[in-house]
Coordinates of C-alpha atoms in Angstrom, one line a residue:
X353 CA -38.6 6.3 8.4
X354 CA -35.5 7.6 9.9
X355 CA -35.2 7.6 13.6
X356 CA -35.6 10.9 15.6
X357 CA -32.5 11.0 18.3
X358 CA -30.8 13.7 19.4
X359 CA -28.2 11.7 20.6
X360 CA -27.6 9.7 17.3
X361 CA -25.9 10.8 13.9
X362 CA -26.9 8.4 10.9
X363 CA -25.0 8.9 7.8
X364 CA -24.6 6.5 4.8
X365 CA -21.3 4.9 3.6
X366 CA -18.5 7.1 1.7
X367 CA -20.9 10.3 3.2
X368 CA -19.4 14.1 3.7
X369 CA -20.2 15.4 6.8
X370 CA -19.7 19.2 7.7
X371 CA -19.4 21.0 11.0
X372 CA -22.9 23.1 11.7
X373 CA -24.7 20.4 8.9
X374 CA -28.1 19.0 10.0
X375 CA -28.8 15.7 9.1
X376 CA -32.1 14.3 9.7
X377 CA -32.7 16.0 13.3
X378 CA -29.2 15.6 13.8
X379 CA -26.8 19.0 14.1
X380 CA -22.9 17.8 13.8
X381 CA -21.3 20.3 16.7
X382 CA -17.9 21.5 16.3
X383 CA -17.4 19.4 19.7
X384 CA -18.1 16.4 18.2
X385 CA -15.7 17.0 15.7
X386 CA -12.9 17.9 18.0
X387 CA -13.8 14.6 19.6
X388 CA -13.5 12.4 16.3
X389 CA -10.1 14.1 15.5
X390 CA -9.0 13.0 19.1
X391 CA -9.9 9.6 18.0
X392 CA -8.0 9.9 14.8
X393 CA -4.7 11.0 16.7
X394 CA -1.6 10.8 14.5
X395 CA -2.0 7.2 12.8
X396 CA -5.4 8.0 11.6
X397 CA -8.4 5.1 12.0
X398 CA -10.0 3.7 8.4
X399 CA -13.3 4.4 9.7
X400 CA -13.7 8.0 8.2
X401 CA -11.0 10.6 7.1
X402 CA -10.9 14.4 7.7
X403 CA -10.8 17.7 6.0
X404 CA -10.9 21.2 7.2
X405 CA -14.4 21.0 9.0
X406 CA -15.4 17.9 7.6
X407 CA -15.3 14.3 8.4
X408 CA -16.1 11.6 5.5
X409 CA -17.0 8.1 6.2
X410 CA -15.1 5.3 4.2
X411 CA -16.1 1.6 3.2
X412 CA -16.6 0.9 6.8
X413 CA -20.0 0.1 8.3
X414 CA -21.3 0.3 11.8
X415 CA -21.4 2.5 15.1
X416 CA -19.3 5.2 16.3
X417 CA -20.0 5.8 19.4
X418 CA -18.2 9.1 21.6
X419 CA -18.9 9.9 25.0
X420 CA -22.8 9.8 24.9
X421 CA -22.8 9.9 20.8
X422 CA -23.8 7.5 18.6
X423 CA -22.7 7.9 14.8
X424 CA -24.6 5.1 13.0
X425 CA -23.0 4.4 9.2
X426 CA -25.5 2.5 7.2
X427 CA -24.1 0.8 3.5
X428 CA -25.8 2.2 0.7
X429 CA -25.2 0.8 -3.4
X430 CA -28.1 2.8 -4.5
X431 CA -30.4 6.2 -4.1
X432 CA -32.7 4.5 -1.4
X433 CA -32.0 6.5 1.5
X434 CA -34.6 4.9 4.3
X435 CA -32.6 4.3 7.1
X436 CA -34.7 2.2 8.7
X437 CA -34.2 -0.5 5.7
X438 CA -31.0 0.0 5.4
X439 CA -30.7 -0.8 9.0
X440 CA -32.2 -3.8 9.1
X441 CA -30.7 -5.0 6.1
X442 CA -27.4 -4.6 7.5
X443 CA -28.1 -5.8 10.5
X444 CA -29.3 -9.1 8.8
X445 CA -26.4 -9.3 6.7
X446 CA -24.1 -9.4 9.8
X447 CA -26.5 -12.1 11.1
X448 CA -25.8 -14.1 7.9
X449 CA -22.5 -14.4 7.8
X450 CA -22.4 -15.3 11.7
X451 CA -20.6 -12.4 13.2
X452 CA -23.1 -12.8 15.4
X453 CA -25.3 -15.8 15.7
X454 CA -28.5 -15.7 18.1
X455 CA -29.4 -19.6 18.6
X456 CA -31.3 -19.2 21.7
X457 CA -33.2 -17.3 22.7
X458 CA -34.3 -16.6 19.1
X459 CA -34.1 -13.1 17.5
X460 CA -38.0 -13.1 18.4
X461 CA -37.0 -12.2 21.8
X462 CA -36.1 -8.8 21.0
X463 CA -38.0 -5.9 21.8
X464 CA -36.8 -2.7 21.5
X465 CA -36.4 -0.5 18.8
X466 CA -33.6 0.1 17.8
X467 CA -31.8 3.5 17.0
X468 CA -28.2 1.7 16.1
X469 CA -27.2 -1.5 15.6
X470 CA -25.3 -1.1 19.1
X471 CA -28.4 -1.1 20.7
X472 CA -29.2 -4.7 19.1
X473 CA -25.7 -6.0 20.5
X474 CA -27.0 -4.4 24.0
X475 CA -29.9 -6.2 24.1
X476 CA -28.6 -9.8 22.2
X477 CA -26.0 -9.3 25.6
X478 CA -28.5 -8.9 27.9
X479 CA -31.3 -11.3 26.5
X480 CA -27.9 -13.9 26.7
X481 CA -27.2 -13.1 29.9
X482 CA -30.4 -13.2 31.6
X483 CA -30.9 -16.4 30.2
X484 CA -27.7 -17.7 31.5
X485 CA -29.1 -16.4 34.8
X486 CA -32.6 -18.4 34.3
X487 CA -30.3 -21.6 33.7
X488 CA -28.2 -20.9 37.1
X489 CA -24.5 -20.1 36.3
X490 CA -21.9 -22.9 36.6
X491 CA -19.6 -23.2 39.4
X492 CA -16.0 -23.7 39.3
X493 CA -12.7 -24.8 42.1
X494 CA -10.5 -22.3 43.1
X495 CA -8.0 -21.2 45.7
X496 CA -8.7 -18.7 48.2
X497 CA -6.5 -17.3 50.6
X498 CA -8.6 -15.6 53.7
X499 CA -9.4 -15.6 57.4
X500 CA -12.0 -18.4 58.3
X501 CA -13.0 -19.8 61.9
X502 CA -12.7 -23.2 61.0
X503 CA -9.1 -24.7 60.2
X504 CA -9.8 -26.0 56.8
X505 CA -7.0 -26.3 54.0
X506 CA -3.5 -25.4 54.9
X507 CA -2.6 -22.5 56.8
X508 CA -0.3 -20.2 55.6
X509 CA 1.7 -19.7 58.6
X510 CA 3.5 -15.7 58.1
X511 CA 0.1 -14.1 57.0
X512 CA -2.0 -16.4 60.2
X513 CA 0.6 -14.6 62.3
X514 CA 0.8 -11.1 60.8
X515 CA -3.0 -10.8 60.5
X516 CA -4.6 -12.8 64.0
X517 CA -2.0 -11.7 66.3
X518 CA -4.8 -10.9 68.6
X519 CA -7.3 -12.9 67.2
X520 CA -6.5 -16.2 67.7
X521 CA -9.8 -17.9 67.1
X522 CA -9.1 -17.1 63.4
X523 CA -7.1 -19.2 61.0
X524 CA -5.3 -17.8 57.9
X525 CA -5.7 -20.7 55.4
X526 CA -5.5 -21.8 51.5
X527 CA -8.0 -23.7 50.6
X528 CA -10.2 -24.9 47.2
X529 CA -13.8 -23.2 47.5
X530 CA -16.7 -24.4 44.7
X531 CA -18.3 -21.5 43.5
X532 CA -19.4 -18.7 40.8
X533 CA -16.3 -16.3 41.1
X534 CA -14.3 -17.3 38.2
X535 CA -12.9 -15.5 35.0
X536 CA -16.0 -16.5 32.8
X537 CA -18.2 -14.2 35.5
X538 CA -15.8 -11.6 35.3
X539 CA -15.9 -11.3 31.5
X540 CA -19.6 -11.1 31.8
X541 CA -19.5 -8.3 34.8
X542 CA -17.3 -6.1 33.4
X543 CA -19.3 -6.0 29.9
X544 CA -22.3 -4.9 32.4
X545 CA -20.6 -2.7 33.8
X546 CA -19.3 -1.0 30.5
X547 CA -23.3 -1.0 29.3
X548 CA -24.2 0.9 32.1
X549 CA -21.8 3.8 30.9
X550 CA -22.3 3.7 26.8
X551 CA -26.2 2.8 27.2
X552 CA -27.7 6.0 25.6
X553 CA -31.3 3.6 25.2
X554 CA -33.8 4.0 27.9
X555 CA -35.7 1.2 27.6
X556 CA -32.2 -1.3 28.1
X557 CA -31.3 0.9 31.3
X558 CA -33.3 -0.6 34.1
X559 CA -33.2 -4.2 32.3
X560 CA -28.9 -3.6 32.6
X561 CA -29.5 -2.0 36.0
X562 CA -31.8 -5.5 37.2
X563 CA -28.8 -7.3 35.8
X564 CA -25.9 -5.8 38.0
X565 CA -28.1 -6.1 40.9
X566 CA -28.9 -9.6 40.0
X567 CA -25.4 -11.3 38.9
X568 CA -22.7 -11.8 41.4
X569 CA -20.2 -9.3 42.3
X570 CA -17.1 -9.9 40.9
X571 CA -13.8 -8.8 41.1
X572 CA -11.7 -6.9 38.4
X573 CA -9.8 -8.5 35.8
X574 CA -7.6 -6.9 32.7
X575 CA -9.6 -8.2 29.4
X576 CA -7.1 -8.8 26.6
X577 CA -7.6 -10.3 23.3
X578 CA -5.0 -13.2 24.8
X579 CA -8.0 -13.3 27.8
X580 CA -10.7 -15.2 25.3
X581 CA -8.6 -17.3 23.2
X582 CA -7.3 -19.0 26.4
X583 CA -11.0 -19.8 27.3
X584 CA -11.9 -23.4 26.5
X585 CA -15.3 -23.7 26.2
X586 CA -16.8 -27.4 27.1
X587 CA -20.5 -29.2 27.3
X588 CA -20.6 -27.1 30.6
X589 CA -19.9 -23.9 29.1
X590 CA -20.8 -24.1 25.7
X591 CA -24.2 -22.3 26.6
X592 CA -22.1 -19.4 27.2
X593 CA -20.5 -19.1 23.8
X594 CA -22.2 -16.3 21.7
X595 CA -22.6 -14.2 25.6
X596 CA -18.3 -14.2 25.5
X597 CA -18.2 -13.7 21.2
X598 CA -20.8 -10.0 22.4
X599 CA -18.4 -9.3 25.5
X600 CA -15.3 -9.9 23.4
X601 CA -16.7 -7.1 20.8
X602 CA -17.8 -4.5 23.2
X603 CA -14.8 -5.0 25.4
X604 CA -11.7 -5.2 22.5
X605 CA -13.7 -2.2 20.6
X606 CA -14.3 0.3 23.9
X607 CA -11.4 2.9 24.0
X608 CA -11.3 4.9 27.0
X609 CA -10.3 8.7 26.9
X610 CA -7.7 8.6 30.2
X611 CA -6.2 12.0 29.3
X612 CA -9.9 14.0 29.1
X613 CA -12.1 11.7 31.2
X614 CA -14.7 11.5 28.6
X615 CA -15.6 11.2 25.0
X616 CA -14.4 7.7 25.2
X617 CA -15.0 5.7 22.3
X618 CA -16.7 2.5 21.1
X619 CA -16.0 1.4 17.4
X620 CA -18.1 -1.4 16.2
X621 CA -17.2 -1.2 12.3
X622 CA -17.6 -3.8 9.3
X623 CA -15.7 -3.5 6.0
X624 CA -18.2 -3.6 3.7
X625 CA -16.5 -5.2 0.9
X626 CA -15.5 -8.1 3.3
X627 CA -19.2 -8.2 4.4
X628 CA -20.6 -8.5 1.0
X629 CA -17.9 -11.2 0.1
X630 CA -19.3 -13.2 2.8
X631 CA -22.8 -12.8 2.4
X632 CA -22.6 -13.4 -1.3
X633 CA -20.7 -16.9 0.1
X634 CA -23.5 -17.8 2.3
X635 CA -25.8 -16.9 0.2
X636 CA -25.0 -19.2 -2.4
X637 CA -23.4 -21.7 -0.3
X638 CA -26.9 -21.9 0.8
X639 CA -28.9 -21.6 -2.5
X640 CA -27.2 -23.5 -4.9
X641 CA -27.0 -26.4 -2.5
X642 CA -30.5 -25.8 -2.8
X643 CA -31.2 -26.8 -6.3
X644 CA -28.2 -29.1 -6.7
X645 CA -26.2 -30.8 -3.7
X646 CA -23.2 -31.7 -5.8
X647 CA -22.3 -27.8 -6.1
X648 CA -19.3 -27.3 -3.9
X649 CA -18.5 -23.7 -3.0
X650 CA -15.7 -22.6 -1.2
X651 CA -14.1 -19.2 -0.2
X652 CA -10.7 -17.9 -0.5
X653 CA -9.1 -20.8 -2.1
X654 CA -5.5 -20.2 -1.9
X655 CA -3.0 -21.5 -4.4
X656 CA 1.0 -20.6 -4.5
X657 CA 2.0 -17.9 -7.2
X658 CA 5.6 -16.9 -6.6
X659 CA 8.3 -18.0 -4.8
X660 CA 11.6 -15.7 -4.1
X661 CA 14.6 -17.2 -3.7
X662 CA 14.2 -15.9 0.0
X663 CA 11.0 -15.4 2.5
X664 CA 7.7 -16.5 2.2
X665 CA 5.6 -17.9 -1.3
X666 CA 3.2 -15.1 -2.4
X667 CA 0.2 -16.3 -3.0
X668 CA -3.3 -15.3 -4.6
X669 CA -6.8 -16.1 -3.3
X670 CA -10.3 -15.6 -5.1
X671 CA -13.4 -14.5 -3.1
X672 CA -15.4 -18.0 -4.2
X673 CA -14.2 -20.3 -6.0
X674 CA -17.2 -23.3 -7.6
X675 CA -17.2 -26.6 -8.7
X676 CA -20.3 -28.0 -10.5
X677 CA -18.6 -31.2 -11.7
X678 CA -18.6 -34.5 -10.2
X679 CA -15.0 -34.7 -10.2
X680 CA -14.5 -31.5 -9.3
X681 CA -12.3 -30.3 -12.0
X682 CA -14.3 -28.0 -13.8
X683 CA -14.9 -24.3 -11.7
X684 CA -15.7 -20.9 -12.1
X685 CA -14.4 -18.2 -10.1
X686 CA -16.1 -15.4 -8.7
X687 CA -14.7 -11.9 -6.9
X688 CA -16.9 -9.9 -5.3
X689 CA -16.8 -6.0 -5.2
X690 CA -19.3 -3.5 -3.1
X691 CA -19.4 -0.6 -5.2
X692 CA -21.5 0.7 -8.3
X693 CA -20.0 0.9 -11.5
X694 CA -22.6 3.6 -12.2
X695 CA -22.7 2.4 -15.8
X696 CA -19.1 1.9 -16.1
X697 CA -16.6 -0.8 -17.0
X698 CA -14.9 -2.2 -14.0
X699 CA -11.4 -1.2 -13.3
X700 CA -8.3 -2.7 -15.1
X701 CA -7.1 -3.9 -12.1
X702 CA -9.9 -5.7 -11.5
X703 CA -10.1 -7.5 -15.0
X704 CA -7.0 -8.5 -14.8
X705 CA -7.0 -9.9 -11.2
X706 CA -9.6 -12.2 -12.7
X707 CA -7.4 -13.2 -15.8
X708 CA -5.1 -14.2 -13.9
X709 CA -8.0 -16.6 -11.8
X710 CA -9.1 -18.1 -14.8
X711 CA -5.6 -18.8 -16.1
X712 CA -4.2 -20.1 -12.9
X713 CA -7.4 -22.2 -11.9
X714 CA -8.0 -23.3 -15.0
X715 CA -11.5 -21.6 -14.8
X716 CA -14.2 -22.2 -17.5
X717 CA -15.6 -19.0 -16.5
X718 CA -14.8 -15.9 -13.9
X719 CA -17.1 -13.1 -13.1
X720 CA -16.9 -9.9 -11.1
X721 CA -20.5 -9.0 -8.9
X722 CA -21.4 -6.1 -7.9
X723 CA -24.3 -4.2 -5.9
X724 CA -26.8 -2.9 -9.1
X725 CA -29.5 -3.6 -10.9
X726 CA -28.3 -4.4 -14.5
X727 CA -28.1 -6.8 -16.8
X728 CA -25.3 -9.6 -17.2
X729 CA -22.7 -8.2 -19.3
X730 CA -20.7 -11.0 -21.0
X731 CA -17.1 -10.4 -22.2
X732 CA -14.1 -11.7 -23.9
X733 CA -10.2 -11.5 -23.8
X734 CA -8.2 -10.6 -26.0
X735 CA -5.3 -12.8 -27.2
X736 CA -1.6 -11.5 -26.7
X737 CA -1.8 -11.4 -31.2
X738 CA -5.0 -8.6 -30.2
X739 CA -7.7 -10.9 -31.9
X740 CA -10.7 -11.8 -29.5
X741 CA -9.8 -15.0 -27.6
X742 CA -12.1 -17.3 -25.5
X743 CA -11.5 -16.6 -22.3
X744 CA -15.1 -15.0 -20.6
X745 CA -15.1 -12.7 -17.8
X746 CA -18.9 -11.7 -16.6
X747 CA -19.7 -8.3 -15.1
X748 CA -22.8 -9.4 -12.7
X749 CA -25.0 -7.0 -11.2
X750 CA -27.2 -8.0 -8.2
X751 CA -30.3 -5.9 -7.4
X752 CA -30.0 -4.9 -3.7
X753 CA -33.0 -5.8 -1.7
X754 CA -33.3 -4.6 2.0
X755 CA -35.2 -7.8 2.4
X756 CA -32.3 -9.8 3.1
X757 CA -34.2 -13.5 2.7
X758 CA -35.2 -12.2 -0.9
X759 CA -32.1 -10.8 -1.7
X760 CA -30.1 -14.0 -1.0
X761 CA -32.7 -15.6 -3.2
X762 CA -31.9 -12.9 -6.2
X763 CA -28.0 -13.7 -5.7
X764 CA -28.5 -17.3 -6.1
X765 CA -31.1 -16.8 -8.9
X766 CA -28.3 -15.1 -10.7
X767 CA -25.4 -17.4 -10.6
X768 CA -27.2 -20.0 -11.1
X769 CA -28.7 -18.6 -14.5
X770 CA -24.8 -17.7 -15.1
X771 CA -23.8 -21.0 -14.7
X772 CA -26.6 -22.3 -16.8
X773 CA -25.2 -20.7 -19.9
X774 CA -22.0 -23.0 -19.4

């Protein structure tokens, strides 16, 4: 059952949207157009594209959200249109393949419903955080320059004078103080301080609001990408690990609007054919291991394929390569594609991408997967002299199941009957 919000547009992947166009309780203004081609500028975003009073959405799944809007794009590989499914199927499939990975407290925790899948990374934020609060928050050193009535430290001589001129029972000092204002902190306020503006759910707002009442004060600090990969995270402050991978998300992805003062912007988007390669991995990473521990798979095996006489080695890389010998010298390789074929061959491009996987690896078998519920089509090469030859490429189709535990089950269930037929 789809979710009634005024506030919230939810569209499916590849979708055409026009200006006045209701969909499901949701009117698409001409503002909030104006406000996407704002977004869009000059160099364009790969989110969605735009025509003359229409926007459509692309491969890309996720949230849009501008000013106090929330466009929600759901994936969709066949005519099932509940959102709510499709929601938490996607939202489960981003869970899989560890964009996100709740370890404790356990997804059980959560208790609101949801009308985006922003509104699960509000509340994975603020369950993290006010469990980093129940823990106490660490401490660190750190220098502080300021007036103090005790000579501690070393006094710093030009601002003693400048500042206590006529209070001279104060000392201007440097010295080391032990406590919670330190740049982990200050990640973690200003992400609280960003919910507070983009939170569109009512039942996160007072939780964010105890929060900022609740956490130390802290002061400002310019968040970069440069900012988290220069945090080291130790035994100390490995309990703060998936709190700074949600506050790297929401801060790197927030774009504010400086020239209007509003309508600022919040992209939180998935390409969903490099979501689907990597749940297909996991999922059979996980289920073949399953039924046979000696099956080793791996993604994006790269291997040299040209070399100029100048510059860089191209190179070419399969979506997952498997090897089900001991020795590891016999594989097949698999590439992964999220669209349907709708009854169709795939493309020439693609069938000769993997002829050129099963030449260079030396495959005993490739195979292309794809979202659909059809049976395994088997097919040959043919030979440079036009006769049939014997190298197979598979056409795979997996039924898509919203439940995402039996749908890793069905991807496993059919690889593993495709690599019985070896």
């Amino acid at each position: 059952m789809a979710i009634n919000n005024k506030n919230t547009l939810t569209v499916f992947e590849h979708q055409l949207v026009k200006v006045n166009e209701t969909i499901r309780g949701f009117t698409f203004t001409g503002e909030l157009f104006k406000a996407m081609q704002e977004f869009y500028g000059e160099k364009g975003v790969p989110y969605f594209s735009l025509y003359n009073k229409s926007v459509k959405f692309c491969e890309y799944v996720g949230v849009i959200q501008i000013g106090k809007i929330t466009i929600e794009i759901l994936p969709k590989a066949d005519r099932n249109e509940d959102t709510a499914q499709w929601r938490e199927a996607l939202i489960d499939m981003i869970r899989s393949v560890g964009i996100f990975d709740i370890k404790a407290p356990t997804s059980s925790s959560l208790k609101v419903k949801h009308n985006s899948i922003l509104d699960l990374y509000i509340e994975l934020y603020i369950i993290e955080i006010e469990s980093l609060l129940h823990q106490g928050l660490i401490k660190k050193y750190r220098k502080s320059d300021h007036n103090c009535v005790a000579l501690k430290g070393n006094i710093l001589f030009g601002q003693h004078i400048q500042k206590n001129l006529v209070h001279q029972e104060l000392f201007f000092t440097r010295h080391t103080v032990y406590d919670v204002q330190h740049h982990l902190h200050q990640i973690f306020y200003k992400t609280l301080s960003l919910l507070q503006q983009i939170n569109t759910n009512v039942d996160l707002q007072s939780r964010i609001g105890a929060l900022m009442l609740n956490f130390p004060e802290q002061g400002s600090i310019k968040i970069t990408e440069a900012t988290f990969k220069k945090i080291p995270l130790n035994r100390k402050t490995e309990s703060y690990r998936t709190a700074l991978e949600i506050a790297r998300l929401l801060l790197l992805n927030y774009h504010p609007n400086v020239n209007m003062g509003q309508n600022h912007v919040l992209a939180l988007m998935f390409d969903m054919n490099m979501l689907w390669e990597k749940f297909v991995f996991v999922s059979l990473k996980e289920q073949l291991r399953i039924h046979d521990k000696k099956i080793v798979v791996t993604a994006q095996t790269s291997k040299n394929f040209w070399k100029p006489n100048k510059g860089l080695n191209s190179s070419i890389k399969p979506d997952i390569v498997i090897n089900y010998s001991s020795n590891n010298e016999s594989c097949v390789v698999i590439d992964t594609k999220w669209k349907n074929l709708n009854g169709y061959n795939p493309s020439p491009d693609d069938l000769r991408q993997l002829y050129v996987y099963h030449e260079f690896y030396d495959a005993k078998r490739v195979t292309l997967i794809y979202p659909g519920s059809f049976a395994t089509i088997k097919g040959l090469y043919y030979t440079k002299d036009h006769n049939i030859g014997n190298k197979e490429c598979s056409v795979i189709g997996i039924k898509v199941l919203t439940n995402v535990y039996k749908w890793r089950e069905e991807i496993g269930k059919n690889i593993l009957s495709w690599l019985t037929m070896l």
